[in-house]
Structure formats: C-alpha cells, structure tokens
Short mmCIF file of C-alpha atoms in Angstrom, two decimals:
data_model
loop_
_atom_site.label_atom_id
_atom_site.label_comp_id
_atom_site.label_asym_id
_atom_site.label_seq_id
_atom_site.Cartn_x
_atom_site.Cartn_y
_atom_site.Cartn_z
CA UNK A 1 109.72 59.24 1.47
CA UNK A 2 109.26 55.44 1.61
CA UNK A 3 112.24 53.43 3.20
CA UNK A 4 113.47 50.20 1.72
CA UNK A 5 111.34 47.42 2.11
CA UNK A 6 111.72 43.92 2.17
CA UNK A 7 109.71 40.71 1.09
CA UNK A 8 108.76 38.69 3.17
CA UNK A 9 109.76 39.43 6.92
CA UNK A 10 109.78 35.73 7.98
CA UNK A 11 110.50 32.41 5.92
CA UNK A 12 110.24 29.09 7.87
CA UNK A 13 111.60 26.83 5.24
CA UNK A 14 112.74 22.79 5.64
CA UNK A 15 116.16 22.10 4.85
CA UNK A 16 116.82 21.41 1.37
CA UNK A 17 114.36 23.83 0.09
CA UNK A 18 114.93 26.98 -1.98
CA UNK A 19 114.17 30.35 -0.75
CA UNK A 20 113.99 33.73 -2.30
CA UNK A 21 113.57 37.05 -0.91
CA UNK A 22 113.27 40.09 -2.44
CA UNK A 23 114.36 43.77 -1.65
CA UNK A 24 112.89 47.45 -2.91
CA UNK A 25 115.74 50.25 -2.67
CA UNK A 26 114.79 53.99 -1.67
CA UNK A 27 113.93 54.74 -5.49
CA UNK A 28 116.61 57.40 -6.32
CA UNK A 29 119.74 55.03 -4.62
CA UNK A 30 122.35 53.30 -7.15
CA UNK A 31 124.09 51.12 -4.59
CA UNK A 32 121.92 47.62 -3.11
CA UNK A 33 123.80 45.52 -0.55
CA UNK A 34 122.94 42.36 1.23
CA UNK A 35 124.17 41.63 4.69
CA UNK A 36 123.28 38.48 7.23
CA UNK A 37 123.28 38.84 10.43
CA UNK A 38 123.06 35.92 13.33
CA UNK A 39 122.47 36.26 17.20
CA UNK A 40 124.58 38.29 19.22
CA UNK A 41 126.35 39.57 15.91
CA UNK A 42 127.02 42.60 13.67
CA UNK A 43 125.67 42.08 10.22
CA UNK A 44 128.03 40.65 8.04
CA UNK A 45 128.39 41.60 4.33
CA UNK A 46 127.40 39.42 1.35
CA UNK A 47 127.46 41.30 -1.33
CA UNK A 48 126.75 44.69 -3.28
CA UNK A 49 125.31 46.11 -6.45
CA UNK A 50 126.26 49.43 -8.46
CA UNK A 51 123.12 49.73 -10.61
CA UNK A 52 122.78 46.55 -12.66
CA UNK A 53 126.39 45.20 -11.65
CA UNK A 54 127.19 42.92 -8.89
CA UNK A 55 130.42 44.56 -8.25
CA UNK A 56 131.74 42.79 -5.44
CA UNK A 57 130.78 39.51 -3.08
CA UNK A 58 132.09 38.44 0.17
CA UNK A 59 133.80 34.77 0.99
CA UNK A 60 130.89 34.30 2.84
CA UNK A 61 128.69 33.67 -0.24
CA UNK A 62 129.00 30.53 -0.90
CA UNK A 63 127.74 28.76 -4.59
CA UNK A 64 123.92 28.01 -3.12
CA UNK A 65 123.47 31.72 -3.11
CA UNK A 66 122.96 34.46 -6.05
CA UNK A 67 121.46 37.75 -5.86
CA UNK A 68 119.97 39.70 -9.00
CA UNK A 69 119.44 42.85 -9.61
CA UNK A 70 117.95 43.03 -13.39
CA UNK A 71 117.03 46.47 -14.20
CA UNK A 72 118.82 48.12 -10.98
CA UNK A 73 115.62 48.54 -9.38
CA UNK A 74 114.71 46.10 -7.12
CA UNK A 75 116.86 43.22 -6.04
CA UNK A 76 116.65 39.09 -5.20
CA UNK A 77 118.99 37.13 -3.13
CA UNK A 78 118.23 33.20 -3.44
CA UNK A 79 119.31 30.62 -0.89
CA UNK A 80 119.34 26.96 -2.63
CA UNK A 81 119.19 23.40 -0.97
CA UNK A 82 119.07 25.48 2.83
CA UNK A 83 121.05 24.14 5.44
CA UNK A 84 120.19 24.77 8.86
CA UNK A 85 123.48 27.45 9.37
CA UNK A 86 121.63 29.71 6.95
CA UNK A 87 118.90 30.79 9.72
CA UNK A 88 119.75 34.56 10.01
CA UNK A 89 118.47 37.72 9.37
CA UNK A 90 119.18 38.63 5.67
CA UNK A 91 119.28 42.88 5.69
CA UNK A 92 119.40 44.68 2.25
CA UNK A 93 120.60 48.54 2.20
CA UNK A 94 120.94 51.02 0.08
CA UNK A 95 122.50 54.24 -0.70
CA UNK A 96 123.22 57.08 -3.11
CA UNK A 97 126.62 57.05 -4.02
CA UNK A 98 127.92 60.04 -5.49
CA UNK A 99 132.02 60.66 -5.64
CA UNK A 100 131.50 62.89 -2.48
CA UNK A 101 128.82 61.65 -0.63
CA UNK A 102 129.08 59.92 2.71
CA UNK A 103 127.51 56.99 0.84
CA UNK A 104 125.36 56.11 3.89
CA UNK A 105 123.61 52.84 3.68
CA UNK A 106 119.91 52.97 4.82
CA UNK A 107 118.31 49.55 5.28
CA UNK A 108 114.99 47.97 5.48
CA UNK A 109 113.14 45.47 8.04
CA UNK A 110 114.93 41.99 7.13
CA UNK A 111 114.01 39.19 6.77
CA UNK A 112 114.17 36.52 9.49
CA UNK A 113 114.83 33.31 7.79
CA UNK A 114 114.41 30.03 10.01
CA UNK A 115 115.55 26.84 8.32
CA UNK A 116 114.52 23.67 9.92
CA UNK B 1 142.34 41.94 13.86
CA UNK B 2 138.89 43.18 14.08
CA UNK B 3 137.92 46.38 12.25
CA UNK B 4 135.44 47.75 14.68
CA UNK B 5 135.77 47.23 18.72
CA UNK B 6 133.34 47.38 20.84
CA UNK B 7 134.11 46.44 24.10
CA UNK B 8 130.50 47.06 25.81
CA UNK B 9 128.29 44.17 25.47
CA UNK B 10 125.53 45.71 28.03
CA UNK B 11 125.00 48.86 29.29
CA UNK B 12 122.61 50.47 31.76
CA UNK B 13 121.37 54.05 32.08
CA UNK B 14 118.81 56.12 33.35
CA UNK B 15 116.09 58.12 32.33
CA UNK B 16 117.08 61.52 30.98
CA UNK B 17 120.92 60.78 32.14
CA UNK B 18 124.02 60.58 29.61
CA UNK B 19 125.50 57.17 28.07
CA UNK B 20 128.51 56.60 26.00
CA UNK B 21 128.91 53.86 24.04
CA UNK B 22 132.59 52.61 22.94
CA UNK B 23 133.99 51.99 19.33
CA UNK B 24 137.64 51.39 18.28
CA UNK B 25 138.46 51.12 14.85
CA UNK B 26 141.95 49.79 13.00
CA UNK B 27 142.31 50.99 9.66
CA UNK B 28 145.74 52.19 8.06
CA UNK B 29 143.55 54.32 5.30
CA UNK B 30 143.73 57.57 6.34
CA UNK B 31 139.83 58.42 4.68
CA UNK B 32 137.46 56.24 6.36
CA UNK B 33 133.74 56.94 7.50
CA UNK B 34 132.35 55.76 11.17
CA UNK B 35 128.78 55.18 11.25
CA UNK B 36 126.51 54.14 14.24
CA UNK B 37 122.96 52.63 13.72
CA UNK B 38 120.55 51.56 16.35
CA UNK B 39 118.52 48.47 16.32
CA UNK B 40 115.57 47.66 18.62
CA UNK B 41 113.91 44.56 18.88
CA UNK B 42 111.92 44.88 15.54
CA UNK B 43 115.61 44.15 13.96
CA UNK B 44 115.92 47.31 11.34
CA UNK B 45 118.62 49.68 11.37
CA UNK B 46 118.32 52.82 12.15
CA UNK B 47 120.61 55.38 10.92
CA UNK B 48 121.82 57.65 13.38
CA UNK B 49 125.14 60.05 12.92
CA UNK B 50 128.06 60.05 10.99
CA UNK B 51 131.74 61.18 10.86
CA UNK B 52 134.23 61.25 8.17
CA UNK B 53 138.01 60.52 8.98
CA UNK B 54 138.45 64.61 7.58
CA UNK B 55 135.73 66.07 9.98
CA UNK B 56 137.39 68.99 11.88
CA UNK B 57 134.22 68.84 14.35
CA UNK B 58 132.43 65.97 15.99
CA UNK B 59 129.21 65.16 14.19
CA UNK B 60 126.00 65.79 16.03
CA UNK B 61 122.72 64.81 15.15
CA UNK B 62 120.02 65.78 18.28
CA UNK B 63 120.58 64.12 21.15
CA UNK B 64 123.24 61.94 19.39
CA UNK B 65 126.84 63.42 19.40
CA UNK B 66 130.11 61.24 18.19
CA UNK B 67 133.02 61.93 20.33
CA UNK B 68 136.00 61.35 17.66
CA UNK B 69 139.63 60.75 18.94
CA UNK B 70 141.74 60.26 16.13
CA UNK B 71 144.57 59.65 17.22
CA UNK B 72 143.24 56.79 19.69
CA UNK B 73 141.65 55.55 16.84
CA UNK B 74 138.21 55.67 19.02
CA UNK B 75 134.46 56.93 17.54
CA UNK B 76 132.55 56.75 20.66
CA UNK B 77 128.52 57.86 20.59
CA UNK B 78 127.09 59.69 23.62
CA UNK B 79 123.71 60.05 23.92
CA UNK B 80 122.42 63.07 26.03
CA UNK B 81 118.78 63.07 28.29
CA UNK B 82 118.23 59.20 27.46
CA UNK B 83 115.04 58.46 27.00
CA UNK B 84 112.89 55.06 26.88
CA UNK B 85 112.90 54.24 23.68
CA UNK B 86 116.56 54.42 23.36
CA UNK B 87 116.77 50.77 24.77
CA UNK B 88 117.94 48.99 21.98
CA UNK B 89 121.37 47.52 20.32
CA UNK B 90 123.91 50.05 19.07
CA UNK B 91 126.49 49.12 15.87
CA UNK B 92 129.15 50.97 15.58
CA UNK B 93 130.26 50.52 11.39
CA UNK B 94 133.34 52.28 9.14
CA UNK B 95 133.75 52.19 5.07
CA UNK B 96 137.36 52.39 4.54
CA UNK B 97 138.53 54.87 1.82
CA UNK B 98 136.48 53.97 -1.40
CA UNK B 99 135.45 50.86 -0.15
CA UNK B 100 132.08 49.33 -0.50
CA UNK B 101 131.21 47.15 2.30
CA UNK B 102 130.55 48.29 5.98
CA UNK B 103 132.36 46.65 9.13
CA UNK B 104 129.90 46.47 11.75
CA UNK B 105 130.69 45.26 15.97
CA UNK B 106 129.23 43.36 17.53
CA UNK B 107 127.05 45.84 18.95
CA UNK B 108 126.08 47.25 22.72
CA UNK B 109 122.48 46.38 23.97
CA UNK B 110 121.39 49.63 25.85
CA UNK B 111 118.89 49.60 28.36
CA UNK B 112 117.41 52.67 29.77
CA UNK B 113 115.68 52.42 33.39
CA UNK B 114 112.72 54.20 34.50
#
C-alpha cells in the first residue's frame, strides 16, 4: 500500500523566487489537504480538495499561493515571489471520505522549504 | 480560545514504563473526532488512534490507548511499555462535526530513557 508522497523533500529557494511542490494522494482517497507547519508548532491548515474542487482555504493563504488539483489525482501548491516567513514545512494529507467514515487524514514526508 | 490544549511541552519516561500525554479540546459541536499523530525527527505524521465524540469505549490501538473524559472535555493518550522509538513529538488534532480541516496543538516532545 504506498503512502502519500511528496516532491521534493527540501527546496532552498532565494527570496523572490517561485516554488512549486507537488503531492501524490493514497490512490483510492477523494479528500487532498495542505497544511504548514513552523518550529515548535502544530501544522496549520491551508487548504483542502474534494476531488477536483478546492472546497475550502484558510486566511492563512494569502494571494502568492494556489494549489491545483486537475484531474483529482495528484495535487500542486505554488508559493510566488517567496518571502522569508514562508520557510516551513508544507504537509499534504489525504483521506477517504465517505458520509460515515472517520475521515482520517494520512500524510506524507513534507517538504522542508527554506527561503533565503 | 484554542481548539486543542496541550499543556505538556516535554515529557520524560522510561523504558518499558507508562506515559500520558494531555489534550483538552473546546468545541460546542456535540460530534467531533480527536486524533493523535506522532512525529519523529524525519517530520511525517504518523497516524496513531482515534475517537469519535459517540464512542461508548476508549479507542485502543496496541500499546496506544485514548483515555476520553467527556465531560472534562479531555482526550488524553497513554502509551503502555514505552519503548525507544517512541521518542518523538505527539499532536493531539479534532474535526468538528462535518468539518474539513484538523486543529492540531502544539504538540508534546516525548523522550524515552534507556
């Protein structure tokens, strides 16, 4: 059973660069989410996918970021002109949602992002 | 207020004794989920238990058991005959009612002594 995996595991990236990184689900999940997560903290929630749809996105997502998910498959999230505040790990999840399902989210390695 | 409480930033056990690990939660939904994940140092999250707001019992998984207090609003994890590799952080995390996103704390490093 492969896990979800994430692409790449580190970005070192100078400010005012564009970064993308890329996430593979668990192949039979619906639901993709994105969460950041800094020192010391509890990830934090960007946003989430149903599918295709980008059904909901958090505050914290501000206008340099989008996330794709074209064919409900696999999904992008891209950081434009980084700022130095976006170092983090960026974790993506997923899970099978059915009406009675615990909907637990599984996630894969992150992605340690280091903007200088 | 915060979602999810935890109150433990460090905690020491050791070898092959018992640890419980504290999480509060505030939520005026009465169906919620309460999750806990581990993390070592590699940074993924590993899945470990669950318990839904409608269990009767407290969830078990192994040597992972959830010791749910409703009424004090508290989801705390024990984990029996600690071993080693059990040093690592610990997130406690809810989903509120239909909701999509997970709360996470800010987690409880665990360190197990030889």
């Amino acid at each position: 059973d492969t896990g979800v995996s994430q692409d790449p595991r580190h970005k070192i990236t100078k400010r005012g660069q564009n970064v993308t990184f890329r996430c593979d689900p668990i192949s039979e999940h619906n639901r993709l989410y994105w969460y950041r997560q800094t020192l010391g903290q509890g990830p934090e929630f960007l946003t989430y996918f149903q599918n295709e749809a980008q059904l909901e996105k958090s505050r914290l997502l501000s206008d340099r970021f989008s996330a794709e998910r074209p064919k409900g498959s696999f999904s992008t999230l891209e950081i434009q002109r980084t700022e130095q505040g976006d170092s983090a790990m960026y974790l993506c999840a997923s899970s099978k949602w059915l009406r009675t399902s615990t909907d637990t989210q599984y996630f894969g390695p992150g992605t340690r992002l280091t903007v200088l | 207020a915060q979602k999810i409480t935890q109150t433990q930033p460090g905690m020491f056990v050791q070898e092959k004794e018992a640890v419980t690990l504290d999480c509060t939660y505030d939520t005026s939904d009465p169906s919620y989920g309460l999750f806990w994940y581990k993390q070592p140092s590699s940074g993924e999250m590993i899945f470990l238990i669950y318990q839904g707001s409608y269990d009767q019992q407290n969830a078990t998984e192994g040597r992972y058991s959830l010791n749910f207090q409703k009424a004090r609003k508290s989801a705390n994890l024990v984990i029996s005959a600690s071993q080693l590799g059990d040093s690592a952080m610990y997130f406690c995390a809810m989903r509120e009612g239909a909701g999509n996103q997970f709360y996470f704390g800010t987690g409880t490093s665990l360190t197990v002594i030889p």
